[in-house]
């Protein structure tokens, strides 16, 4: 995969609220997959959708 794609994917995920400490544990291929899914989601729903993806895949722990 092109490095620019991976960099852009990380930027998208950070923009929509993924914690950088969490992204360090997400493999590059998953970052790209998540960024593509987020980009197909309505703008207002992207942050919540991303957090749901991260939780479902086990990268983000449930809060509370």
PDB file of C-alpha atoms in Angstrom:
ATOM      1  CA  UNK A   1       0.000   0.000   0.000  1.00  0.00           C
ATOM      2  CA  UNK A   2       1.215   3.485  -0.817  1.00  0.00           C
ATOM      3  CA  UNK A   3       2.579   5.373   2.205  1.00  0.00           C
ATOM      4  CA  UNK A   4       0.468   8.420   1.375  1.00  0.00           C
ATOM      5  CA  UNK A   5      -2.687   6.324   1.674  1.00  0.00           C
ATOM      6  CA  UNK A   6      -1.635   5.171   5.139  1.00  0.00           C
ATOM      7  CA  UNK A   7      -0.769   8.726   6.209  1.00  0.00           C
ATOM      8  CA  UNK A   8      -4.075  10.068   4.896  1.00  0.00           C
ATOM      9  CA  UNK A   9      -5.974   7.285   6.665  1.00  0.00           C
ATOM     10  CA  UNK A  10      -4.310   8.157   9.975  1.00  0.00           C
ATOM     11  CA  UNK A  11      -5.141  11.849   9.483  1.00  0.00           C
ATOM     12  CA  UNK A  12      -8.797  11.037   8.785  1.00  0.00           C
ATOM     13  CA  UNK A  13      -9.049   8.880  11.890  1.00  0.00           C
ATOM     14  CA  UNK A  14      -7.407  11.527  14.061  1.00  0.00           C
ATOM     15  CA  UNK A  15      -9.674  14.209  12.616  1.00  0.00           C
ATOM     16  CA  UNK A  16     -12.767  12.271  13.651  1.00  0.00           C
ATOM     17  CA  UNK A  17     -11.632  11.600  17.186  1.00  0.00           C
ATOM     18  CA  UNK A  18      -9.507   8.483  17.319  1.00  0.00           C
ATOM     19  CA  UNK A  19      -7.045   8.809  20.211  1.00  0.00           C
ATOM     20  CA  UNK A  20      -3.457   8.719  18.960  1.00  0.00           C
ATOM     21  CA  UNK A  21      -2.529   6.169  21.626  1.00  0.00           C
ATOM     22  CA  UNK A  22      -5.224   3.864  20.255  1.00  0.00           C
ATOM     23  CA  UNK A  23      -4.119   4.349  16.647  1.00  0.00           C
ATOM     24  CA  UNK A  24      -0.604   3.266  17.555  1.00  0.00           C
ATOM     25  CA  UNK A  25      -2.055  -0.209  18.232  1.00  0.00           C
ATOM     26  CA  UNK A  26      -4.155  -0.380  15.040  1.00  0.00           C
ATOM     27  CA  UNK A  27      -2.410  -2.094  12.109  1.00  0.00           C
ATOM     28  CA  UNK A  28      -1.992   0.007   8.972  1.00  0.00           C
ATOM     29  CA  UNK A  29      -4.401  -2.116   6.922  1.00  0.00           C
ATOM     30  CA  UNK A  30      -7.118  -1.697   9.572  1.00  0.00           C
ATOM     31  CA  UNK A  31      -6.528   2.076   9.682  1.00  0.00           C
ATOM     32  CA  UNK A  32      -7.117   2.256   5.945  1.00  0.00           C
ATOM     33  CA  UNK A  33     -10.220   0.071   6.235  1.00  0.00           C
ATOM     34  CA  UNK A  34     -11.605   2.253   9.043  1.00  0.00           C
ATOM     35  CA  UNK A  35     -10.863   5.485   7.163  1.00  0.00           C
ATOM     36  CA  UNK A  36     -12.672   4.207   4.073  1.00  0.00           C
ATOM     37  CA  UNK A  37     -15.696   3.223   6.153  1.00  0.00           C
ATOM     38  CA  UNK A  38     -15.735   6.574   7.951  1.00  0.00           C
ATOM     39  CA  UNK A  39     -15.500   8.499   4.677  1.00  0.00           C
ATOM     40  CA  UNK A  40     -18.688   6.765   3.466  1.00  0.00           C
ATOM     41  CA  UNK A  41     -20.592   7.844   6.584  1.00  0.00           C
ATOM     42  CA  UNK A  42     -22.609  11.063   6.921  1.00  0.00           C
ATOM     43  CA  UNK A  43     -20.421  13.892   8.174  1.00  0.00           C
ATOM     44  CA  UNK A  44     -22.360  14.420  11.401  1.00  0.00           C
ATOM     45  CA  UNK A  45     -22.093  10.713  12.287  1.00  0.00           C
ATOM     46  CA  UNK A  46     -18.415  10.095  11.551  1.00  0.00           C
ATOM     47  CA  UNK A  47     -17.008  10.552  15.062  1.00  0.00           C
ATOM     48  CA  UNK A  48     -19.526   8.257  16.718  1.00  0.00           C
ATOM     49  CA  UNK A  49     -19.225   5.714  13.897  1.00  0.00           C
ATOM     50  CA  UNK A  50     -15.435   5.634  14.242  1.00  0.00           C
ATOM     51  CA  UNK A  51     -15.608   5.108  18.005  1.00  0.00           C
ATOM     52  CA  UNK A  52     -18.075   2.261  17.423  1.00  0.00           C
ATOM     53  CA  UNK A  53     -15.714   0.626  14.914  1.00  0.00           C
ATOM     54  CA  UNK A  54     -12.780   0.923  17.296  1.00  0.00           C
ATOM     55  CA  UNK A  55     -14.809  -0.575  20.158  1.00  0.00           C
ATOM     56  CA  UNK A  56     -16.186  -3.431  18.039  1.00  0.00           C
ATOM     57  CA  UNK A  57     -12.692  -4.371  16.881  1.00  0.00           C
ATOM     58  CA  UNK A  58     -11.345  -4.261  20.452  1.00  0.00           C
ATOM     59  CA  UNK A  59      -9.025  -1.293  20.037  1.00  0.00           C
ATOM     60  CA  UNK A  60     -11.002   1.058  22.261  1.00  0.00           C
ATOM     61  CA  UNK A  61     -12.175   0.073  25.714  1.00  0.00           C
ATOM     62  CA  UNK A  62     -15.693   0.846  26.916  1.00  0.00           C
ATOM     63  CA  UNK A  63     -15.785   3.987  29.034  1.00  0.00           C
ATOM     64  CA  UNK A  64     -17.342   4.094  32.460  1.00  0.00           C
TER      65      UNK A  64
END
